[in-house]
Short mmCIF file of C-alpha atoms in Angstrom, two decimals:
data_model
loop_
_atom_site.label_atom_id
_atom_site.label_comp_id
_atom_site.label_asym_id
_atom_site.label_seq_id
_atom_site.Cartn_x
_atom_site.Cartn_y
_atom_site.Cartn_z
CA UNK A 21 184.73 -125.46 152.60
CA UNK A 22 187.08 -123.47 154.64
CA UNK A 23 187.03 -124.53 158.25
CA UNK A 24 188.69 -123.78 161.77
CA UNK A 25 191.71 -126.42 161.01
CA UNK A 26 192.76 -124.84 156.97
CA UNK A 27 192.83 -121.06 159.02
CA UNK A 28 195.39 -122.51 161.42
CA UNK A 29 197.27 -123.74 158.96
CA UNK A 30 197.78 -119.94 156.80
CA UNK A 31 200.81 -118.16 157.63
CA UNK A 32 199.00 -115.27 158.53
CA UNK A 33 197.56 -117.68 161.27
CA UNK A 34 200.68 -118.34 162.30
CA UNK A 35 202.34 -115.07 162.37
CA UNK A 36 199.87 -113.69 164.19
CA UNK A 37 199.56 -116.80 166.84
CA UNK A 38 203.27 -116.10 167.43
CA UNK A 39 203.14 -112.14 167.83
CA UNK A 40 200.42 -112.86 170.37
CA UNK A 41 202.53 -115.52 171.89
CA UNK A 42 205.57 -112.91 171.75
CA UNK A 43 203.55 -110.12 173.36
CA UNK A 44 202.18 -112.20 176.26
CA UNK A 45 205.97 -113.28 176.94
CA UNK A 46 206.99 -109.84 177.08
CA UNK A 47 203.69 -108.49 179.08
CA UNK A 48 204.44 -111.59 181.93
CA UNK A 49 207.79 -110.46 182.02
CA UNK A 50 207.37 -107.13 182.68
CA UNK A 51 204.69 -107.71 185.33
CA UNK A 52 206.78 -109.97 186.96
CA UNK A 53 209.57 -107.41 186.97
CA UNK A 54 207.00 -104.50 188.38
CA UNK A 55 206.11 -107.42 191.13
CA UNK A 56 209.64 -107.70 191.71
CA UNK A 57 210.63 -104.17 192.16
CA UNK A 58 207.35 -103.83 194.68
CA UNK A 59 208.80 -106.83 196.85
CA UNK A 60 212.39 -105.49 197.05
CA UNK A 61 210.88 -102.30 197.89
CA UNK A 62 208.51 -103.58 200.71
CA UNK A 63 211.61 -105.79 201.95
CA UNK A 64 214.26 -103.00 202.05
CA UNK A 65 212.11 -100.36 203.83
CA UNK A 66 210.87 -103.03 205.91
CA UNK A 67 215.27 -103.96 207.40
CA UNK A 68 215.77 -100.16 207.05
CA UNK A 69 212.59 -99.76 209.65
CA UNK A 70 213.90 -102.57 211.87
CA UNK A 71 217.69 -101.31 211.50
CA UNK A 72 216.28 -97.86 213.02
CA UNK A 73 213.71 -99.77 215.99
CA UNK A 74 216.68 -101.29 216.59
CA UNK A 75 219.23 -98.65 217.32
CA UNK A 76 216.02 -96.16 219.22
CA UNK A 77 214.47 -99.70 221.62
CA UNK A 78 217.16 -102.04 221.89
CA UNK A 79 217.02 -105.50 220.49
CA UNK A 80 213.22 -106.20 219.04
CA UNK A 81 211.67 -109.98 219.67
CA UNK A 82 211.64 -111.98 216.27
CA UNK A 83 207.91 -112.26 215.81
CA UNK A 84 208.19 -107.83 216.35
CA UNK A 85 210.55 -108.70 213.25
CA UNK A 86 208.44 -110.49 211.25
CA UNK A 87 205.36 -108.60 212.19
CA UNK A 88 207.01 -105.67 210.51
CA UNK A 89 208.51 -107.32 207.57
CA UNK A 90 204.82 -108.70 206.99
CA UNK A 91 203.68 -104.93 206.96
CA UNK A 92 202.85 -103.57 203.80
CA UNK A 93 204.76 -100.48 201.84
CA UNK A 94 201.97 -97.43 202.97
CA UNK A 95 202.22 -99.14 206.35
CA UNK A 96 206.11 -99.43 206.76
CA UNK A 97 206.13 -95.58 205.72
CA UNK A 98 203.52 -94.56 208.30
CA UNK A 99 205.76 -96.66 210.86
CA UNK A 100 208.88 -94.74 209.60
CA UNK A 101 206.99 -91.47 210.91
CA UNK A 102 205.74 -92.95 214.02
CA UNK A 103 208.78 -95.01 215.62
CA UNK A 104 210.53 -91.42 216.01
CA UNK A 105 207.95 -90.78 219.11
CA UNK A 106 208.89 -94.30 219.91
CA UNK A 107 209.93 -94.62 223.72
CA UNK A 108 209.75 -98.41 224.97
CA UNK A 109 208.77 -101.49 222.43
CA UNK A 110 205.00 -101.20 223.92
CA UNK A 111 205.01 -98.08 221.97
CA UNK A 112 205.65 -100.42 219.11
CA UNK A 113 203.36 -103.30 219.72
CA UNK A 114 200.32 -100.21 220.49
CA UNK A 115 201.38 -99.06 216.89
CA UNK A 116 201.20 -102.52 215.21
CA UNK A 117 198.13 -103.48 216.57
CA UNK A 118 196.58 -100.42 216.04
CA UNK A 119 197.69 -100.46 212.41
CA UNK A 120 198.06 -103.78 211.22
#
C-alpha cells in the first residue's frame, strides 16, 4: 500500500515541497521589503515634519519629538497641513491630542 511516507519520498514530492518552499522565501521577502519601504516612509516624513516645527516654533521638547515620530503616515500628512497655521507649540500639543 501506498502511504503518506512513499509520497514524500517521489520526486514530484520533492519538487514541489521545494517550489513551495521557494515561493514562501520570495513572498516573506517581499513583504518584508513593502514593510520596510512603509517604515522609512513613516520615519522620513516624520524628521521632515519635525525639521519644519522646528524652524516655524523654536526648539520642540523630546517627548513633542517622539510623539510625532510615533504618529502614523495619514497622520504625519494631516500634521504637514496643519503646523502651517501653527503659532506657539500649544498649537501643537492641541493638534496632537486632538489627533493622536
Amino acid at each position: 500500500m501506498f502511504n503518506l511516507s512513499d509520497l514524500k519520498q517521489t520526486r514530484v514530492y520533492q519538487e514541489a515541497l521545494a517550489e513551495g518552499q521557494e515561493q514562501g522565501i520570495q513572498q516573506g521577502i517581499q513583504q518584508g521589503i513593502g514593510r520596510g519601504i512603509v517604515i522609512g516612509k513613516q520615519q522620513g516624513e516624520a524628521e521632515l515634519i519635525l525639521r519644519l516645527l522646528n524652524r516655524r516654533l523654536g526648539g520642540l521638547s523630546p517627548s513633542l519629538g517622539e510623539s510625532i515620530r510615533s504618529l502614523s503616515i495619514e497622520q504625519l500628512e494631516n500634521l504637514a497641513e496643519a503646523l502651517l497655521d501653527f503659532n506657539s507649540e500649544e498649537d501643537l500639543r492641541i493638534w496632537l491630542r486632538d489627533n493622536s
